[in-house]
mmCIF file of C-alpha atoms in Angstrom:
data_model
loop_
_atom_site.group_PDB
_atom_site.id
_atom_site.type_symbol
_atom_site.label_atom_id
_atom_site.label_comp_id
_atom_site.label_asym_id
_atom_site.label_seq_id
_atom_site.Cartn_x
_atom_site.Cartn_y
_atom_site.Cartn_z
ATOM 1 C CA MET A 96 10.056 -31.573 43.972
ATOM 2 C CA THR A 97 9.040 -29.033 41.343
ATOM 3 C CA LEU A 98 7.383 -25.967 42.770
ATOM 4 C CA PRO A 99 4.098 -24.672 41.353
ATOM 5 C CA ALA A 100 3.721 -21.056 40.323
ATOM 6 C CA LEU A 101 0.862 -18.704 41.193
ATOM 7 C CA ILE A 102 0.286 -15.440 39.356
ATOM 8 C CA LEU A 103 -1.740 -12.878 41.306
ATOM 9 C CA ALA A 104 -4.023 -11.671 38.531
ATOM 10 C CA ALA A 105 -7.214 -10.548 40.296
ATOM 11 C CA GLY A 106 -6.913 -6.786 39.870
ATOM 12 C CA ARG A 107 -8.003 -4.382 37.181
ATOM 13 C CA GLY A 108 -5.164 -1.863 37.394
ATOM 14 C CA SER A 109 -7.156 1.376 37.422
ATOM 15 C CA ARG A 110 -4.054 3.529 36.801
ATOM 16 C CA LEU A 111 -3.972 2.124 33.280
ATOM 17 C CA GLY A 112 -7.286 3.835 32.551
ATOM 18 C CA GLU A 113 -9.041 2.786 29.364
ATOM 19 C CA LEU A 114 -6.497 0.046 28.716
ATOM 20 C CA THR A 115 -8.074 -1.996 31.507
ATOM 21 C CA ALA A 116 -11.659 -0.789 31.178
ATOM 22 C CA ASN A 117 -12.683 -4.210 29.932
ATOM 23 C CA SER A 118 -9.747 -6.469 30.777
ATOM 24 C CA PRO A 119 -7.561 -7.375 33.773
ATOM 25 C CA LYS A 120 -4.236 -5.644 34.308
ATOM 26 C CA GLY A 121 -2.340 -8.799 33.435
ATOM 27 C CA MET A 122 -3.890 -8.833 29.954
ATOM 28 C CA THR A 123 -2.237 -5.505 29.093
ATOM 29 C CA ARG A 124 -0.094 -6.028 26.011
ATOM 30 C CA LEU A 125 3.624 -5.253 25.995
ATOM 31 C CA ALA A 126 5.964 -6.028 23.104
ATOM 32 C CA GLY A 127 3.246 -7.984 21.332
ATOM 33 C CA ARG A 128 2.133 -10.193 24.229
ATOM 34 C CA PRO A 129 -0.114 -9.867 27.281
ATOM 35 C CA LEU A 130 1.890 -9.483 30.472
ATOM 36 C CA LEU A 131 0.420 -12.784 31.668
ATOM 37 C CA GLU A 132 1.919 -14.492 28.638
ATOM 38 C CA TRP A 133 5.391 -13.105 29.371
ATOM 39 C CA GLN A 134 5.066 -14.393 32.938
ATOM 40 C CA ARG A 135 3.833 -17.827 31.850
ATOM 41 C CA LEU A 136 6.688 -18.202 29.380
ATOM 42 C CA ALA A 137 9.340 -17.190 31.921
ATOM 43 C CA LEU A 138 7.934 -19.496 34.581
ATOM 44 C CA ALA A 139 7.660 -22.409 32.136
ATOM 45 C CA SER A 140 11.231 -21.827 30.982
ATOM 46 C CA ALA A 141 12.286 -22.320 34.606
ATOM 47 C CA SER A 142 10.409 -25.667 34.656
ATOM 48 C CA LEU A 143 7.771 -24.714 37.199
ATOM 49 C CA ASP A 144 4.664 -26.895 37.188
ATOM 50 C CA PRO A 145 1.788 -26.366 37.429
ATOM 51 C CA ILE A 146 1.532 -22.690 36.525
ATOM 52 C CA ALA A 147 -1.790 -21.080 37.373
ATOM 53 C CA ALA A 148 -3.417 -17.795 38.257
ATOM 54 C CA ILE A 149 -5.550 -16.388 41.020
ATOM 55 C CA ALA A 150 -8.069 -14.310 39.094
ATOM 56 C CA GLY A 151 -10.865 -11.885 39.914
ATOM 57 C CA TYR A 152 -11.766 -9.089 37.526
ATOM 58 C CA GLN A 153 -12.750 -10.561 34.150
ATOM 59 C CA ALA A 154 -11.428 -13.959 35.224
ATOM 60 C CA TYR A 155 -12.536 -15.596 31.967
ATOM 61 C CA GLN A 156 -9.986 -13.502 30.082
ATOM 62 C CA VAL A 157 -7.175 -14.676 32.345
ATOM 63 C CA GLU A 158 -8.290 -18.262 31.629
ATOM 64 C CA GLN A 159 -7.593 -17.666 27.932
ATOM 65 C CA VAL A 160 -3.877 -17.334 28.685
ATOM 66 C CA ILE A 161 -3.280 -19.350 31.837
ATOM 67 C CA PRO A 162 -5.339 -21.807 33.918
ATOM 68 C CA VAL A 163 -7.187 -20.200 36.826
ATOM 69 C CA ALA A 164 -6.749 -22.279 39.986
ATOM 70 C CA PHE A 165 -8.408 -19.864 42.432
ATOM 71 C CA GLU A 166 -10.592 -16.758 42.332
ATOM 72 C CA ASN A 167 -10.812 -13.730 44.607
ATOM 73 C CA ALA A 168 -14.488 -12.842 44.389
ATOM 74 C CA ASN A 169 -13.874 -9.768 46.572
ATOM 75 C CA TRP A 170 -11.091 -8.341 44.399
ATOM 76 C CA GLU A 171 -12.714 -4.872 44.325
ATOM 77 C CA ARG A 172 -12.675 -4.577 48.137
ATOM 78 C CA THR A 173 -9.412 -6.317 48.987
ATOM 79 C CA ASN A 174 -5.710 -6.053 48.269
ATOM 80 C CA MET A 175 -3.098 -8.372 46.773
ATOM 81 C CA VAL A 176 -2.486 -10.188 50.068
ATOM 82 C CA ALA A 177 -6.131 -11.258 50.129
ATOM 83 C CA THR A 178 -5.687 -12.567 46.597
ATOM 84 C CA LEU A 179 -2.604 -14.496 47.707
ATOM 85 C CA ALA A 180 -4.575 -16.035 50.574
ATOM 86 C CA CYS A 181 -6.991 -17.568 48.076
ATOM 87 C CA GLY A 182 -4.138 -19.929 47.135
ATOM 88 C CA ALA A 183 -3.559 -21.068 50.737
ATOM 89 C CA SER A 184 -4.077 -24.749 49.900
ATOM 90 C CA TRP A 185 -1.065 -24.707 47.564
ATOM 91 C CA LEU A 186 1.052 -22.474 49.757
ATOM 92 C CA ALA A 187 0.475 -24.591 52.863
ATOM 93 C CA THR A 188 1.381 -27.895 51.205
ATOM 94 C CA THR A 189 4.176 -27.338 48.667
ATOM 95 C CA GLY A 190 4.723 -23.599 48.701
ATOM 96 C CA ALA A 191 4.933 -21.730 45.403
ATOM 97 C CA ILE A 192 6.752 -19.202 43.296
ATOM 98 C CA VAL A 193 4.457 -16.176 43.396
ATOM 99 C CA SER A 194 4.400 -13.496 40.716
ATOM 100 C CA TYR A 195 2.549 -10.230 40.404
ATOM 101 C CA SER A 196 0.673 -9.907 37.105
ATOM 102 C CA ASP A 197 1.962 -6.437 36.183
ATOM 103 C CA ILE A 198 5.618 -7.334 35.631
ATOM 104 C CA ALA A 199 7.713 -9.009 32.944
ATOM 105 C CA TYR A 200 11.024 -10.682 33.738
ATOM 106 C CA HIS A 201 13.774 -12.828 32.294
ATOM 107 C CA PRO A 202 13.603 -16.564 33.201
ATOM 108 C CA ASP A 203 16.994 -16.296 34.939
ATOM 109 C CA TRP A 204 15.290 -14.396 37.753
ATOM 110 C CA VAL A 205 12.959 -17.335 38.286
ATOM 111 C CA ARG A 206 15.713 -19.948 38.098
ATOM 112 C CA ARG A 207 17.811 -18.130 40.667
ATOM 113 C CA LEU A 208 14.807 -17.804 42.957
ATOM 114 C CA VAL A 209 14.043 -21.533 42.658
ATOM 115 C CA GLU A 210 17.670 -22.434 43.362
ATOM 116 C CA ALA A 211 18.084 -20.095 46.360
ATOM 117 C CA PRO A 212 18.734 -21.788 49.734
ATOM 118 C CA PRO A 213 15.528 -22.736 51.582
ATOM 119 C CA ALA A 214 13.999 -19.975 53.697
ATOM 120 C CA PRO A 215 10.418 -19.234 54.746
ATOM 121 C CA VAL A 216 10.132 -16.365 52.251
ATOM 122 C CA THR A 217 12.597 -15.310 49.553
ATOM 123 C CA LEU A 218 12.117 -12.350 47.244
ATOM 124 C CA THR A 219 13.924 -10.918 44.240
ATOM 125 C CA TYR A 220 15.138 -7.344 44.085
ATOM 126 C CA ASP A 221 16.794 -5.091 41.526
ATOM 127 C CA LYS A 222 19.935 -3.240 42.590
ATOM 128 C CA ASP A 223 19.744 -1.155 39.402
ATOM 129 C CA TRP A 224 16.206 0.037 40.167
ATOM 130 C CA ARG A 225 17.007 3.741 39.976
ATOM 131 C CA ARG A 226 17.817 3.601 36.261
ATOM 132 C CA LEU A 227 14.376 2.135 35.566
ATOM 133 C CA TRP A 228 12.521 4.439 37.951
ATOM 134 C CA GLU A 229 14.124 7.536 36.401
ATOM 135 C CA MET A 230 12.716 6.470 33.032
ATOM 136 C CA ARG A 231 9.246 6.196 34.529
ATOM 137 C CA SER A 232 9.133 9.333 36.678
ATOM 138 C CA ASP A 233 10.746 12.727 37.102
ATOM 139 C CA ASP A 234 10.907 11.994 40.826
ATOM 140 C CA PRO A 235 11.973 8.380 41.492
ATOM 141 C CA LEU A 236 11.458 8.792 45.234
ATOM 142 C CA SER A 237 7.757 9.512 44.739
ATOM 143 C CA ASP A 238 7.134 5.809 44.057
ATOM 144 C CA ALA A 239 10.047 4.207 45.908
ATOM 145 C CA GLU A 240 10.006 2.498 49.296
ATOM 146 C CA THR A 241 12.750 1.787 51.779
ATOM 147 C CA PHE A 242 14.669 -1.439 51.173
ATOM 148 C CA ARG A 243 17.661 -2.699 53.148
ATOM 149 C CA VAL A 244 19.391 -6.062 53.460
ATOM 150 C CA ASP A 245 22.315 -7.228 55.566
ATOM 151 C CA ALA A 246 25.605 -8.640 54.251
ATOM 152 C CA ALA A 247 24.066 -12.123 53.979
ATOM 153 C CA GLY A 248 21.104 -10.867 51.957
ATOM 154 C CA THR A 249 18.550 -11.131 54.770
ATOM 155 C CA LEU A 250 15.869 -8.477 54.462
ATOM 156 C CA LEU A 251 16.038 -5.847 57.213
ATOM 157 C CA GLU A 252 13.550 -3.221 56.049
ATOM 158 C CA ILE A 253 10.941 -2.826 53.321
ATOM 159 C CA GLY A 254 7.950 -0.678 52.499
ATOM 160 C CA GLY A 255 8.696 2.480 54.468
ATOM 161 C CA ARG A 256 8.626 6.038 53.213
ATOM 162 C CA ALA A 257 11.993 6.826 51.626
ATOM 163 C CA SER A 258 13.400 10.261 52.442
ATOM 164 C CA SER A 259 16.499 9.848 50.252
ATOM 165 C CA ILE A 260 17.919 7.551 47.599
ATOM 166 C CA ASP A 261 20.214 6.077 50.256
ATOM 167 C CA ASP A 262 17.137 4.579 51.936
ATOM 168 C CA VAL A 263 16.476 2.445 48.852
ATOM 169 C CA ARG A 264 19.159 -0.193 48.358
ATOM 170 C CA GLY A 265 17.033 -2.086 45.851
ATOM 171 C CA GLN A 266 13.545 -2.471 44.429
ATOM 172 C CA TYR A 267 11.351 -5.419 45.340
ATOM 173 C CA MET A 268 10.092 -6.774 42.014
ATOM 174 C CA GLY A 269 6.903 -8.611 42.906
ATOM 175 C CA LEU A 270 8.443 -12.048 42.343
ATOM 176 C CA LEU A 271 8.949 -14.224 45.415
ATOM 177 C CA ARG A 272 9.077 -17.782 46.758
ATOM 178 C CA ILE A 273 6.871 -18.726 49.687
ATOM 179 C CA LEU A 274 7.508 -22.099 51.330
ATOM 180 C CA PRO A 275 4.947 -23.740 53.655
ATOM 181 C CA ASP A 276 6.563 -22.406 56.844
ATOM 182 C CA GLY A 277 6.606 -18.962 55.284
ATOM 183 C CA TRP A 278 2.913 -19.169 54.492
ATOM 184 C CA ARG A 279 2.159 -20.345 58.034
ATOM 185 C CA ALA A 280 3.988 -17.279 59.353
ATOM 186 C CA MET A 281 2.036 -15.052 56.967
ATOM 187 C CA ALA A 282 -1.283 -16.628 57.919
ATOM 188 C CA ALA A 283 -0.523 -16.233 61.633
ATOM 189 C CA ALA A 284 0.377 -12.579 61.147
ATOM 190 C CA LEU A 285 -2.839 -11.975 59.192
ATOM 191 C CA ASP A 286 -4.951 -13.742 61.819
ATOM 192 C CA ASP A 287 -3.710 -11.256 64.424
ATOM 193 C CA LEU A 288 -4.952 -8.280 62.391
ATOM 194 C CA GLU A 289 -8.385 -6.690 62.543
ATOM 195 C CA PRO A 290 -10.550 -7.752 59.561
ATOM 196 C CA THR A 291 -10.507 -4.334 57.895
ATOM 197 C CA ILE A 292 -6.711 -4.149 58.090
ATOM 198 C CA ARG A 293 -6.378 -7.751 56.920
ATOM 199 C CA ALA A 294 -8.438 -6.953 53.813
ATOM 200 C CA SER A 295 -6.403 -3.886 52.903
ATOM 201 C CA ILE A 296 -2.817 -4.759 53.837
ATOM 202 C CA ASP A 297 -0.369 -4.727 50.934
ATOM 203 C CA MET A 298 2.461 -7.154 50.324
ATOM 204 C CA THR A 299 5.356 -4.979 51.438
ATOM 205 C CA SER A 300 3.522 -4.145 54.668
ATOM 206 C CA LEU A 301 2.999 -7.850 55.285
ATOM 207 C CA LEU A 302 6.677 -8.556 54.597
ATOM 208 C CA ALA A 303 7.641 -5.798 57.045
ATOM 209 C CA LEU A 304 5.294 -7.326 59.620
ATOM 210 C CA LEU A 305 6.923 -10.743 59.143
ATOM 211 C CA ILE A 306 10.356 -9.247 59.796
ATOM 212 C CA ALA A 307 9.070 -7.538 62.938
ATOM 213 C CA ARG A 308 7.663 -10.881 64.145
ATOM 214 C CA GLY A 309 10.998 -12.642 63.626
ATOM 215 C CA THR A 310 10.390 -14.521 60.371
ATOM 216 C CA THR A 311 13.440 -14.747 58.125
ATOM 217 C CA VAL A 312 12.956 -13.166 54.713
ATOM 218 C CA THR A 313 15.894 -13.725 52.373
ATOM 219 C CA THR A 314 16.623 -12.142 49.023
ATOM 220 C CA VAL A 315 17.955 -12.799 45.538
ATOM 221 C CA ALA A 316 19.701 -9.736 44.108
ATOM 222 C CA GLY A 317 20.277 -8.827 40.488
ATOM 223 C CA SER A 318 20.431 -5.902 38.091
ATOM 224 C CA GLY A 319 17.908 -5.198 35.364
ATOM 225 C CA ARG A 320 16.119 -7.657 33.043
ATOM 226 C CA TRP A 321 12.594 -6.848 34.256
ATOM 227 C CA VAL A 322 9.934 -4.136 34.059
ATOM 228 C CA GLU A 323 6.801 -3.110 35.930
ATOM 229 C CA VAL A 324 3.707 -1.707 34.230
ATOM 230 C CA ASP A 325 1.507 0.682 36.205
ATOM 231 C CA THR A 326 0.577 3.411 33.721
ATOM 232 C CA PRO A 327 0.198 4.017 29.969
ATOM 233 C CA ASP A 328 3.407 6.064 30.170
ATOM 234 C CA ASP A 329 5.287 2.974 31.366
ATOM 235 C CA LEU A 330 4.155 1.116 28.260
ATOM 236 C CA SER A 331 5.157 3.995 26.000
ATOM 237 C CA VAL A 332 8.630 4.252 27.518
ATOM 238 C CA TYR A 333 9.306 0.518 27.244
ATOM 239 C CA GLU A 334 7.989 0.214 23.699
ATOM 240 C CA GLN A 335 10.147 3.165 22.652
ATOM 241 C CA MET A 336 13.254 1.555 24.124
ATOM 242 C CA LEU A 337 12.520 -1.666 22.266
ATOM 243 C CA THR A 338 11.814 0.206 19.027
ATOM 244 C CA ASN A 339 15.145 2.001 19.329
ATOM 245 C CA LEU A 340 16.896 -1.378 19.685
ATOM 246 C CA ASP A 341 19.029 0.129 22.437
ATOM 247 C CA ARG A 342 21.283 -2.781 23.420
ATOM 248 C CA SER A 343 22.489 -0.814 26.445
ATOM 249 C CA TRP A 344 19.035 -0.916 28.046
ATOM 250 C CA ARG A 345 19.669 -3.210 30.998
ATOM 251 C CA HIS A 346 15.995 -3.721 31.787
ATOM 252 C CA ASP A 347 15.085 -5.482 28.546
ATOM 253 C CA TRP A 348 13.493 -8.653 29.981
ATOM 254 C CA ARG A 349 13.201 -10.612 26.747
ATOM 255 C CA TRP A 350 15.201 -13.687 25.804
ATOM 256 C CA TYR A 351 15.785 -15.384 22.466
ATOM 257 C CA GLU A 352 12.586 -15.232 20.447
ATOM 258 C CA GLU A 353 13.014 -18.728 19.039
ATOM 259 C CA LYS A 354 12.948 -20.103 22.600
ATOM 260 C CA VAL A 355 9.837 -18.116 23.419
ATOM 261 C CA LYS A 356 8.005 -19.577 20.428
ATOM 262 C CA THR A 357 8.597 -23.149 21.563
ATOM 263 C CA LEU A 358 7.239 -22.790 25.088
#
């Protein structure tokens, strides 16, 4: 059975300032395309169907690029987990590949995630994260969280405050697969939280809570071929790397342009 894909596209992305004053974060343009378009193309290349978004801020703009299956009307007062929960009907029946809207990635990441052995929750992570983070910040640890897996790739720790680079064995990308039993575990964990905490919990905190409650979270590891966009400086750095045609840049997410045009 082909899995559907859900893009979490409800937020504005206030750190992007004027770039998102009148449009959602996922509509931010990178290398000539909105981020949502890069995500749609990568997901379609991996044969996911249907591909839809959970929108909120300026939802009609999201609809111009990708069908909107669900809306988070409370996007201003809630976090990404609350947006995810709006897609519970899909997650509880078939599961889904879930993507943040502020990233761009090569289709191979999606294919490997789809083909990974069944597990309640499976996420992708970048072992070469430090190279990307050092481009984006003078202090990579300022925006890095703890991340550890065991020899089999089972997630042991995520989302804590990192005191050294050794605490960060990879960077969670914001691309994951949630199967129905994984969503049931997530929903049960959320039901046990007070309403105010439930509305504000972020994804890595929820993943850490799942681990603490005994739910297996597995991983797909790789190096490079993706980017995250949080600030105007991120966009400037990536566009400069592409302009320079630096073939050694391992985080170039693009694939053959002729293939992109046909999707």
